[in-house]
Amino acid sequence: MPYRYKSCGRFTSLLCVVAAIILSFSPFAFSQIAVNRPYQPVIVKGNSFAEFSNNTAPMGQLFLYKYISASNAWEPIPYQFDEVEPDSLNPASTTYFRRGDGNLDDQDELAFMARDAGDKALTNTWVNDAASRSFARYEIEVTDPLLTTGNTGYVYLFRSSTLSISPTAKDYVAYVAAPAGASAGQDTVRGQTYEEGHAANGIQDLLRVPAAANGSNLDFLDRLKVRFKVFAILAEVTFTEAGLGLQGVRARDGRVRVIRELRERISLITGNIDFSILLFYYGYSSVLGTSLNLNTLPSGVRVTSLRQSFDFDSRVNGAKWYNQNLSTPVTVTGSSGNLNSTQAAVVYDPNLNWYMLSSAHGSFVNLFSLPPNFGNSQRFYFQDAQNGTNDGTDDTGDNKSYGDGGLLITGTDIKGVFNLFLISYVLGKDQPRAAAEALHNQTIKPLTVKTQAQRNTVAVQQPTLGAPQRFALLQNSPNPLSLSTPVTAIRYELPHTPQTPVALRIFNVLGQNVRELVNAVQPAGRYEVQWDGRLENGERAPAGIYFYQLRADDQTATQKLMILP
Ligand SMILES: [Ca+2]
Ligand SMILES: [Ca+2]
Ligand SMILES: [Ca+2]
Ligand SMILES: [Ca+2]
C-alpha cells in the first residue's frame, strides 16, 4: 500500500508558509534587502503566470531578475523551475520526479528566496535585452504581513530567447549523491547553514553548521529517530529507524532547493508497511512531509505508539532546549530527565508547535503541525538520559539521549492517516529563544505573493531633423484597432526636456486609467510608443472608444482612438 502525496492539499500550503527569521548573527548584512525574511523561500505556481503557463513558454527562456533603483540596474537572482507532473502510479497525485515537457504549466513551480527581492521597477524600465520586449514580463510582489513599512519587495520574470544564466550564479543548496559502493541512502545535502548526512537507509545521522554560518563545523546530531510500537500476533514489538528498509531514493537539485524522496519499508511478519518521505531542502531550512496510512495495516496488527525525534550527541552537553511551553530552557546534560505534562503539551492545526536546540555547535529549530484526535495522546517527547529512551523502545546510535526531543503519539489502536509536516531551520550557535519564536511567527503569517503581467512600451526616440518646435500628441496609426490590427503606434513630440517624468496613459470613456504606456524621464525629442491593445492586467481591451493623454510638466494633450469589436 504505497502512499502517494495528494497533489495540492495541506502539504503545499505548508510549503508555502516555510518561514524565516530576523537575522540575528549578522544584523547589518541585509540592510539593503526589501523583504526581511532572509531564510524564507517563495514558491509560485505556474498558474500565477497565465501568459507563460499555457504550455507555450519553455522554462529555459524564463529568467528572474531584481531591479535596484539606486543604480537603475537589473541583477539576475537565483531561481529554479520544478516541473510537477501527474504520478503515473497514482493519477490522483503528482510528482516532481517525472520528466516534464520543458514548458511552464499551471502545476509547475518557481522557487526563489525572499532575500533576493529588490525594488519596484516602472513598467517601462526593462532588462537590457531586445528579445524580452516582445513578451510580457511578470512582476512578482512579495509582502511580509508582519510589518507595516519596509515590507514589500519585487522580482521580475522575463521571457527571452537571448538571455542566459551565468554558470557562476549563486546556488543555495547542493546535493551530493552517495559515494560509489555505498548505499544510495548515504547521500549528503549542503545548504548555506548546514550539511546534512544520512545513514544507509537514508535517515539523517549527521548535522553540522559550517564556521562561515557561525557553527563549529562538527556533527552534533546523533540521529533522527523514528519509533513505532506495534501489537502483532499477541506481542508488542518495537521498530526503530534502524529497521527502516530503504526501497529507493530520488533527488533533484536546483539553485534554490533540492527535492529528495525516500521510499521506506517497515517489514512485519504479517506484511509490510510502505511509506515515502518527501523532503525539500533550501539554503537555511528543510521541509519534511510524510504520511503513514494506518487504516490498511495487515490484519491483526495494531499500532500503539509513534515517535519522531532528533537525538543529539554528547557534544551538545550544556546546550539549551526550548519549546513553546518553556520560557526558560532545559539544560541538556545527558541525565536531566524529561518534561512534565504542562511542558509537553501540544497545540493542534492550524497552530504550530516548535522546539529548538541551541548549542555551541549550531542551533536547530523545528516546527510541526498536528491533526487533533490522532491516537489517545499526543505530546512533546523529550529525553535526556545516559541509558536510552523513555518510551519503551530500544535505543540506537550512541545509546544515550542528549536533548532527544520531538513528538510522541500513543494509543491502543491508532488509526487514520498520519501526516507529519516538519519544518527545520539550521542557524548559527547559541540562538536565543526569540529566534525560534520569530520563525514560528513568520511561519504562521506567510509572505503574500501577487503577480502581474506587464508589457514593455518603451518610447523609442525617432530620428529627427532638428528638435521639435511644439509640444504635440499625434493621432495614433493605425486607427481604429481591431483583432486583425491589434497594435497601434502613438507619436509625440517634446520641444524641451521636462523637469518631471513624462506620462502617457490610456483612459476608457469613464475616465479610468486602463494602461500606462510611459512614465519616464525623457529628453526633448520625437517619440513613438507601441500599444498592443491590452489592459494593465494583460487582457485585451474591450471594443469601444478610448482616450490617450500625454502629460509633461504642466502641459497635457489628449487624443481619441477606437477599438472595433
Ligand atoms: Ca511542464
Ligand atoms: Ca543546487
Ligand atoms: Ca551523527
Ligand atoms: Ca543518542
XYZ file of C-alpha atoms and ligand atoms in Angstrom:
569
model
C 0.000 0.000 0.000
C 2.473 2.636 -1.074
C 1.439 6.088 -0.018
C 1.242 8.849 -2.632
C 1.013 12.530 -1.988
C -2.106 14.395 -2.811
C -1.305 16.999 -5.390
C -2.007 20.291 -3.664
C -3.500 19.902 -0.242
C -2.132 20.798 3.134
C 1.327 19.839 2.137
C 1.585 22.514 -0.498
C 0.061 25.115 1.761
C 2.640 24.326 4.398
C 5.372 24.522 1.830
C 4.178 27.979 1.062
C 4.483 29.007 4.700
C 8.033 27.914 5.313
C 9.214 30.801 7.397
C 12.322 32.758 8.087
C 13.808 34.588 10.977
C 15.064 38.051 11.640
C 18.731 37.537 11.095
C 20.339 37.525 14.491
C 24.004 36.818 13.960
C 24.623 39.430 11.282
C 22.028 42.154 11.721
C 23.521 44.690 9.334
C 24.383 42.477 6.402
C 20.899 42.726 4.964
C 20.072 46.378 5.448
C 19.519 46.605 1.691
C 17.033 43.770 1.380
C 13.459 44.632 0.567
C 11.816 41.738 2.450
C 13.496 40.987 5.758
C 12.947 37.242 5.851
C 16.344 36.114 4.734
C 15.749 32.407 5.357
C 12.376 32.095 3.661
C 11.837 30.677 0.182
C 8.996 31.826 -2.058
C 7.167 29.249 -4.173
C 4.914 30.455 -7.014
C 2.820 28.073 -9.068
C 2.835 28.304 -12.862
C -0.805 29.329 -12.992
C 0.239 32.667 -11.477
C 1.887 33.416 -14.848
C -1.100 32.868 -17.096
C 0.526 34.180 -20.269
C 3.507 31.876 -19.845
C 1.869 28.830 -18.346
C -0.458 27.923 -21.187
C 2.073 25.321 -22.261
C 3.760 27.839 -24.529
C 6.767 29.166 -22.626
C 9.890 26.992 -22.483
C 11.264 27.192 -18.948
C 14.719 27.633 -20.449
C 13.519 31.003 -21.783
C 12.310 32.329 -18.425
C 14.678 34.438 -16.298
C 14.285 36.018 -12.900
C 15.756 39.428 -12.085
C 15.608 42.046 -9.406
C 15.756 45.769 -10.017
C 17.993 48.050 -7.960
C 16.584 51.542 -8.165
C 19.600 53.309 -6.613
C 21.780 52.267 -9.537
C 18.996 51.755 -12.095
C 20.388 48.253 -12.603
C 18.950 44.787 -13.205
C 20.571 41.853 -11.460
C 19.827 38.169 -12.126
C 18.815 36.257 -8.978
C 18.957 32.510 -8.210
C 15.761 30.674 -9.099
C 14.540 27.340 -10.335
C 11.535 25.848 -12.024
C 10.359 22.415 -10.947
C 8.029 20.503 -13.182
C 5.126 18.882 -11.374
C 3.656 16.000 -13.329
C 0.847 13.503 -12.798
C 2.168 10.469 -10.970
C 1.943 7.516 -13.328
C 1.441 5.170 -10.358
C -1.397 7.213 -8.901
C -3.214 9.596 -11.258
C -4.741 11.488 -8.334
C -1.287 12.574 -7.207
C 1.616 14.483 -8.640
C 5.347 14.010 -8.556
C 8.465 16.119 -9.004
C 10.405 13.170 -10.377
C 8.788 12.538 -13.731
C 10.248 14.159 -16.802
C 8.120 17.132 -17.795
C 7.562 18.776 -21.156
C 10.035 21.609 -20.556
C 7.266 24.184 -20.756
C 5.732 26.099 -17.886
C 2.384 24.594 -16.907
C -0.121 25.547 -14.233
C 1.164 22.964 -11.751
C 4.864 23.702 -12.248
C 6.602 25.721 -9.559
C 9.016 28.635 -9.481
C 11.219 28.902 -6.374
C 13.407 31.789 -5.220
C 14.483 33.312 -1.916
C 12.642 36.274 -0.374
C 16.026 37.803 0.451
C 16.697 38.235 -3.273
C 13.721 40.515 -3.890
C 14.566 44.062 -4.988
C 12.840 47.336 -5.780
C 9.773 48.094 -7.844
C 10.567 48.935 -11.465
C 8.478 51.249 -13.593
C 6.537 49.452 -16.287
C 8.841 50.848 -18.929
C 12.072 50.062 -17.135
C 13.097 46.819 -18.759
C 16.041 44.468 -18.656
C 18.595 45.317 -21.360
C 17.535 42.612 -23.796
C 15.653 43.278 -27.003
C 14.120 39.797 -27.311
C 12.350 40.108 -23.954
C 10.401 43.156 -25.189
C 8.213 41.118 -27.484
C 6.782 39.221 -24.495
C 5.062 40.241 -21.304
C 7.073 40.105 -18.125
C 5.664 39.257 -14.718
C 6.112 41.456 -11.702
C 6.100 39.309 -8.528
C 5.306 41.335 -5.430
C 6.281 39.748 -2.097
C 4.874 41.279 1.099
C 5.590 40.481 4.734
C 2.252 40.779 6.603
C 4.039 41.116 9.968
C 5.427 44.528 9.024
C 3.702 47.741 8.014
C 6.647 49.509 6.376
C 9.678 48.237 4.501
C 7.753 45.043 3.940
C 7.491 44.650 0.169
C 9.970 43.510 -2.451
C 9.758 42.729 -6.158
C 11.234 40.294 -8.611
C 10.610 40.201 -12.365
C 10.204 37.177 -14.601
C 11.268 37.844 -18.199
C 10.886 35.641 -21.239
C 13.681 35.781 -23.783
C 15.464 33.606 -26.325
C 18.717 35.525 -25.903
C 19.231 35.850 -22.133
C 21.197 33.129 -20.330
C 22.086 32.126 -16.773
C 25.640 32.729 -15.664
C 27.265 29.385 -14.836
C 28.663 31.022 -11.686
C 25.265 32.225 -10.445
C 24.684 31.595 -6.746
C 23.420 28.154 -5.789
C 21.908 27.977 -2.287
C 21.924 24.221 -1.849
C 23.827 21.239 -3.231
C 23.012 17.540 -3.458
C 25.875 15.060 -3.264
C 24.942 11.506 -4.204
C 26.248 8.627 -2.111
C 29.827 7.645 -2.900
C 30.483 4.673 -5.153
C 29.990 1.413 -3.341
C 27.854 2.976 -0.575
C 24.115 2.676 -0.143
C 22.153 5.233 -2.175
C 20.820 6.421 1.175
C 24.221 7.753 2.183
C 23.783 10.978 0.282
C 24.525 14.484 1.547
C 22.796 17.843 1.268
C 24.672 21.090 1.814
C 22.854 24.358 2.353
C 24.194 27.726 3.442
C 23.994 26.961 7.168
C 24.180 23.182 7.266
C 25.464 19.915 5.989
C 23.073 17.008 6.470
C 24.274 13.415 6.109
C 22.419 10.112 6.133
C 22.720 6.506 7.204
C 22.477 3.656 4.690
C 18.668 3.766 4.873
C 18.597 7.465 4.083
C 17.736 8.622 7.610
C 19.511 11.716 8.909
C 22.504 10.984 11.166
C 24.765 13.989 10.617
C 24.220 17.707 11.060
C 26.910 20.311 11.166
C 26.943 24.074 10.837
C 29.952 25.484 8.961
C 32.121 28.091 10.622
C 31.042 30.580 7.943
C 27.487 30.232 9.276
C 28.657 30.673 12.871
C 28.825 26.993 13.773
C 31.571 24.669 14.966
C 31.697 22.636 11.750
C 31.300 19.497 13.925
C 28.474 16.934 13.677
C 26.261 17.386 16.745
C 23.350 15.144 15.746
C 23.293 11.526 16.828
C 20.381 10.743 14.551
C 16.808 11.328 13.554
C 14.759 8.814 15.487
C 11.617 7.164 14.178
C 9.848 4.767 16.522
C 6.820 2.523 16.112
C 5.327 0.177 18.633
C 3.117 -2.401 17.011
C 0.993 -5.089 18.604
C 1.051 -8.085 16.290
C 0.490 -11.790 16.891
C -0.136 -11.349 20.625
C 3.073 -9.462 21.257
C 4.185 -5.872 21.215
C 7.206 -5.267 19.041
C 9.145 -2.076 18.556
C 10.699 -0.744 15.401
C 13.350 1.910 15.152
C 14.679 3.974 12.315
C 17.481 1.404 12.067
C 14.884 -1.121 10.918
C 13.567 1.015 8.083
C 14.419 -0.601 4.791
C 15.230 1.829 2.015
C 13.369 0.941 -1.167
C 14.590 3.849 -3.213
C 15.866 7.422 -3.144
C 15.414 10.101 -5.800
C 16.641 13.680 -5.804
C 16.552 16.804 -7.949
C 18.984 19.665 -7.399
C 18.387 23.278 -8.393
C 19.778 26.647 -7.314
C 17.155 27.234 -4.631
C 16.152 23.796 -3.425
C 16.910 20.114 -3.503
C 13.902 17.826 -3.635
C 14.599 14.377 -2.204
C 12.278 11.424 -1.848
C 12.839 8.328 0.274
C 10.717 5.240 -0.080
C 10.884 3.204 3.115
C 9.519 -0.120 4.299
C 8.634 -1.440 7.753
C 8.718 -5.226 7.486
C 6.296 -7.120 9.724
C 5.833 -10.856 9.857
C 2.291 -10.291 8.701
C 3.202 -7.942 5.860
C 4.911 -4.684 5.042
C 4.059 -1.057 5.706
C 5.419 1.080 2.886
C 5.566 4.842 3.002
C 7.515 7.647 1.441
C 9.153 10.764 2.814
C 9.395 13.865 0.651
C 11.994 16.445 1.654
C 12.609 19.945 0.348
C 15.988 21.388 1.251
C 16.530 25.133 0.999
C 19.601 27.164 1.895
C 18.698 27.532 5.562
C 15.868 25.089 6.137
C 14.233 21.874 5.101
C 10.643 20.675 4.970
C 9.832 17.033 5.634
C 6.479 15.589 4.675
C 5.415 12.051 5.277
C 2.167 10.228 5.522
C 1.579 6.884 7.140
C -1.685 5.139 6.375
C -2.675 3.163 9.464
C -6.089 2.227 8.069
C -4.754 -0.528 5.863
C -2.411 -2.442 8.151
C -2.049 -6.199 7.856
C -4.817 -7.927 9.804
C -4.178 -8.426 13.489
C -1.759 -5.519 13.675
C -2.398 -2.566 15.996
C -0.117 0.462 16.274
C 0.251 1.640 19.876
C 2.986 4.259 19.624
C 4.564 6.569 17.054
C 7.512 8.828 17.706
C 9.704 11.143 15.713
C 12.534 12.990 17.431
C 16.037 14.347 16.967
C 18.661 12.948 19.333
C 21.932 14.816 19.624
C 25.276 13.528 20.720
C 27.379 14.246 23.798
C 28.858 17.320 22.074
C 25.719 19.242 22.995
C 26.318 18.810 26.727
C 25.312 22.159 28.249
C 23.119 23.175 25.316
C 19.657 24.730 25.805
C 16.441 23.013 24.721
C 13.280 25.095 24.395
C 9.779 24.598 23.186
C 6.735 26.874 23.109
C 5.896 25.918 26.714
C 9.311 26.604 28.194
C 10.158 30.234 28.894
C 13.414 29.143 30.489
C 15.274 26.345 28.764
C 16.108 22.862 29.867
C 19.876 22.483 30.019
C 20.992 19.348 28.200
C 23.238 17.213 30.412
C 22.515 13.703 29.213
C 20.896 12.958 32.592
C 18.310 15.601 33.404
C 15.139 13.688 32.621
C 12.078 14.701 30.660
C 9.157 17.169 30.512
C 6.150 17.380 32.818
C 2.686 17.314 31.267
C 2.412 21.117 31.038
C 5.786 21.401 29.387
C 4.939 18.565 26.986
C 1.527 19.876 25.858
C 0.999 20.350 22.113
C -1.324 22.570 20.073
C -3.265 21.451 17.033
C -3.565 22.503 13.439
C -3.697 25.329 12.296
C -1.394 26.231 15.172
C 2.215 25.165 15.005
C 4.402 23.609 17.682
C 8.067 24.458 17.903
C 11.183 23.329 19.682
C 14.812 24.368 19.435
C 18.171 23.017 20.462
C 20.557 25.945 20.900
C 24.146 24.764 21.227
C 27.729 25.934 20.802
C 27.863 23.915 17.572
C 24.763 25.360 15.981
C 21.045 25.798 16.593
C 18.269 23.625 15.253
C 14.651 24.820 15.199
C 11.765 22.506 14.322
C 8.138 23.437 13.671
C 5.318 20.959 13.148
C 1.568 20.876 12.929
C -0.657 18.122 14.253
C -4.164 16.975 13.412
C -6.324 16.571 16.534
C -7.765 13.224 17.616
C -4.960 11.066 16.343
C -4.284 8.305 18.855
C -5.238 8.748 22.513
C -2.430 11.099 23.427
C -0.110 13.444 21.605
C 2.703 15.261 23.356
C 6.228 16.556 23.070
C 8.771 13.851 23.642
C 11.935 14.816 25.460
C 14.575 12.582 26.941
C 17.926 13.382 28.401
C 19.451 10.193 29.814
C 22.562 8.079 29.776
C 20.654 4.887 29.197
C 18.301 5.350 26.334
C 14.700 6.152 25.649
C 11.666 6.579 27.874
C 9.006 5.317 25.513
C 9.921 1.656 25.863
C 11.712 1.370 22.535
C 15.283 0.279 22.065
C 17.946 2.924 21.828
C 20.124 3.242 18.803
C 23.202 5.168 17.797
C 25.344 6.013 20.808
C 22.698 4.533 23.151
C 22.444 7.760 25.128
C 19.891 10.539 24.863
C 21.176 14.101 24.706
C 18.351 16.544 24.234
C 16.371 13.917 22.330
C 13.202 15.854 21.506
C 10.209 15.606 19.219
C 6.726 14.189 19.052
C 5.149 11.128 20.688
C 1.700 9.709 19.919
C 0.290 6.800 21.902
C -2.922 4.790 21.827
C -4.288 1.272 21.969
C -5.112 1.010 18.262
C -4.045 4.157 16.424
C -5.987 4.568 13.171
C -6.077 7.115 10.428
C -3.602 8.637 8.029
C -0.844 10.296 9.953
C 0.509 13.311 8.089
C 3.638 14.840 9.515
C 4.937 18.176 8.227
C 8.147 19.193 9.858
C 9.933 22.427 9.018
C 13.526 22.550 10.252
C 15.825 25.576 10.332
C 19.529 25.376 10.988
C 21.072 28.530 12.424
C 24.356 29.567 13.966
C 25.380 28.718 17.511
C 23.600 29.728 20.736
C 20.460 31.273 19.251
C 18.110 32.888 21.807
C 14.529 31.736 22.357
C 13.337 34.784 20.402
C 14.948 33.373 17.252
C 12.667 30.342 17.347
C 9.652 32.476 18.239
C 10.344 34.738 15.260
C 10.439 31.717 12.957
C 7.168 30.495 14.424
C 5.507 33.889 13.959
C 6.696 34.161 10.395
C 5.563 30.648 9.568
C 2.012 31.275 10.712
C 1.978 34.641 8.854
C 3.411 33.641 5.485
C 4.581 36.073 2.849
C 1.877 37.071 0.402
C 2.693 36.914 -3.291
C 0.992 38.803 -6.141
C 1.853 38.534 -9.811
C 1.025 40.916 -12.631
C 1.771 40.796 -16.352
C 3.412 43.936 -17.687
C 4.345 44.972 -21.206
C 7.259 46.931 -22.484
C 6.216 50.141 -24.148
C 9.496 51.981 -24.035
C 9.167 55.101 -26.069
C 11.564 54.963 -28.976
C 13.140 58.257 -29.852
C 12.733 58.866 -33.556
C 15.489 60.113 -35.864
C 14.777 63.783 -36.379
C 15.909 66.733 -38.407
C 16.247 69.255 -35.611
C 14.357 69.453 -32.367
C 10.574 69.583 -32.450
C 9.070 73.068 -32.367
C 5.978 72.241 -30.363
C 4.501 70.034 -27.638
C 2.395 67.587 -29.642
C 0.472 64.302 -29.314
C -0.316 62.930 -32.790
C -3.176 60.711 -33.953
C -2.333 57.044 -33.477
C -1.841 54.813 -36.501
C -3.447 52.568 -37.462
C -6.753 53.695 -36.034
C -9.140 52.096 -35.325
C -7.611 48.946 -33.835
C -9.157 45.552 -34.460
C -8.382 41.899 -33.899
C -6.502 41.898 -37.212
C -4.517 45.066 -36.336
C -4.098 44.758 -32.547
C -1.074 47.085 -32.292
C -1.015 50.805 -32.884
C 1.723 53.449 -32.809
C 1.368 56.676 -30.821
C 3.800 59.517 -31.618
C 4.540 62.611 -29.587
C 6.992 65.490 -29.528
C 8.727 67.229 -26.628
C 10.286 70.599 -27.588
C 12.021 70.949 -24.164
C 13.313 68.400 -21.680
C 10.618 68.242 -18.969
C 11.515 68.649 -15.290
C 9.317 65.692 -14.284
C 8.663 62.236 -15.743
C 6.655 62.168 -18.949
C 3.378 60.239 -18.648
C 1.366 58.707 -21.474
C -1.775 56.933 -20.329
C -4.854 55.342 -21.865
C -8.286 56.035 -20.391
C -11.664 54.473 -21.057
C -14.805 56.520 -21.570
C -15.405 56.508 -17.816
C -12.101 58.313 -17.367
C -10.480 55.274 -15.782
C -6.778 54.816 -16.410
C -6.576 51.392 -18.057
C -2.949 51.368 -19.185
C 0.185 53.332 -18.506
C 2.433 53.370 -21.570
C 5.115 55.802 -20.450
C 6.202 57.042 -17.055
C 9.805 58.049 -17.523
C 12.233 60.905 -17.583
C 12.763 61.777 -21.265
C 14.829 64.413 -23.017
C 13.409 66.677 -25.708
C 12.717 64.788 -28.934
C 10.240 62.922 -31.089
C 8.925 59.615 -29.684
C 6.924 56.632 -30.821
C 5.232 54.154 -28.471
C 3.537 50.900 -29.438
C 0.302 49.955 -27.721
C -0.752 46.328 -28.055
C -4.404 46.973 -27.218
C -4.079 45.323 -23.816
C -5.088 46.499 -20.374
C -2.679 46.715 -17.450
C -3.617 43.162 -16.423
C -2.684 41.772 -19.836
C -6.229 41.201 -21.065
C -7.363 42.587 -24.390
C -9.118 45.926 -24.056
C -12.808 45.604 -24.930
C -14.116 47.261 -28.079
C -15.029 50.922 -27.707
C -13.740 54.462 -27.543
C -10.570 55.246 -25.618
C -8.585 58.395 -24.913
C -4.837 58.691 -24.605
C -3.258 61.546 -22.768
C 0.293 62.890 -22.727
C 1.459 64.854 -19.702
C 4.814 66.628 -19.329
C 5.356 69.262 -16.660
C 2.179 71.371 -16.749
C 1.263 70.535 -20.346
C -1.236 67.898 -21.366
C -2.646 66.755 -24.685
C -5.391 64.197 -25.321
C -6.423 62.196 -28.378
C -9.127 59.657 -29.093
C -8.797 56.158 -30.547
C -11.194 53.324 -31.214
C -11.127 49.548 -30.947
C -13.519 47.675 -33.222
C -15.259 44.555 -31.957
Ca 5.643 21.444 -17.626
Ca 21.991 23.271 -6.239
Ca 25.882 11.760 13.940
Ca 21.830 9.101 21.246
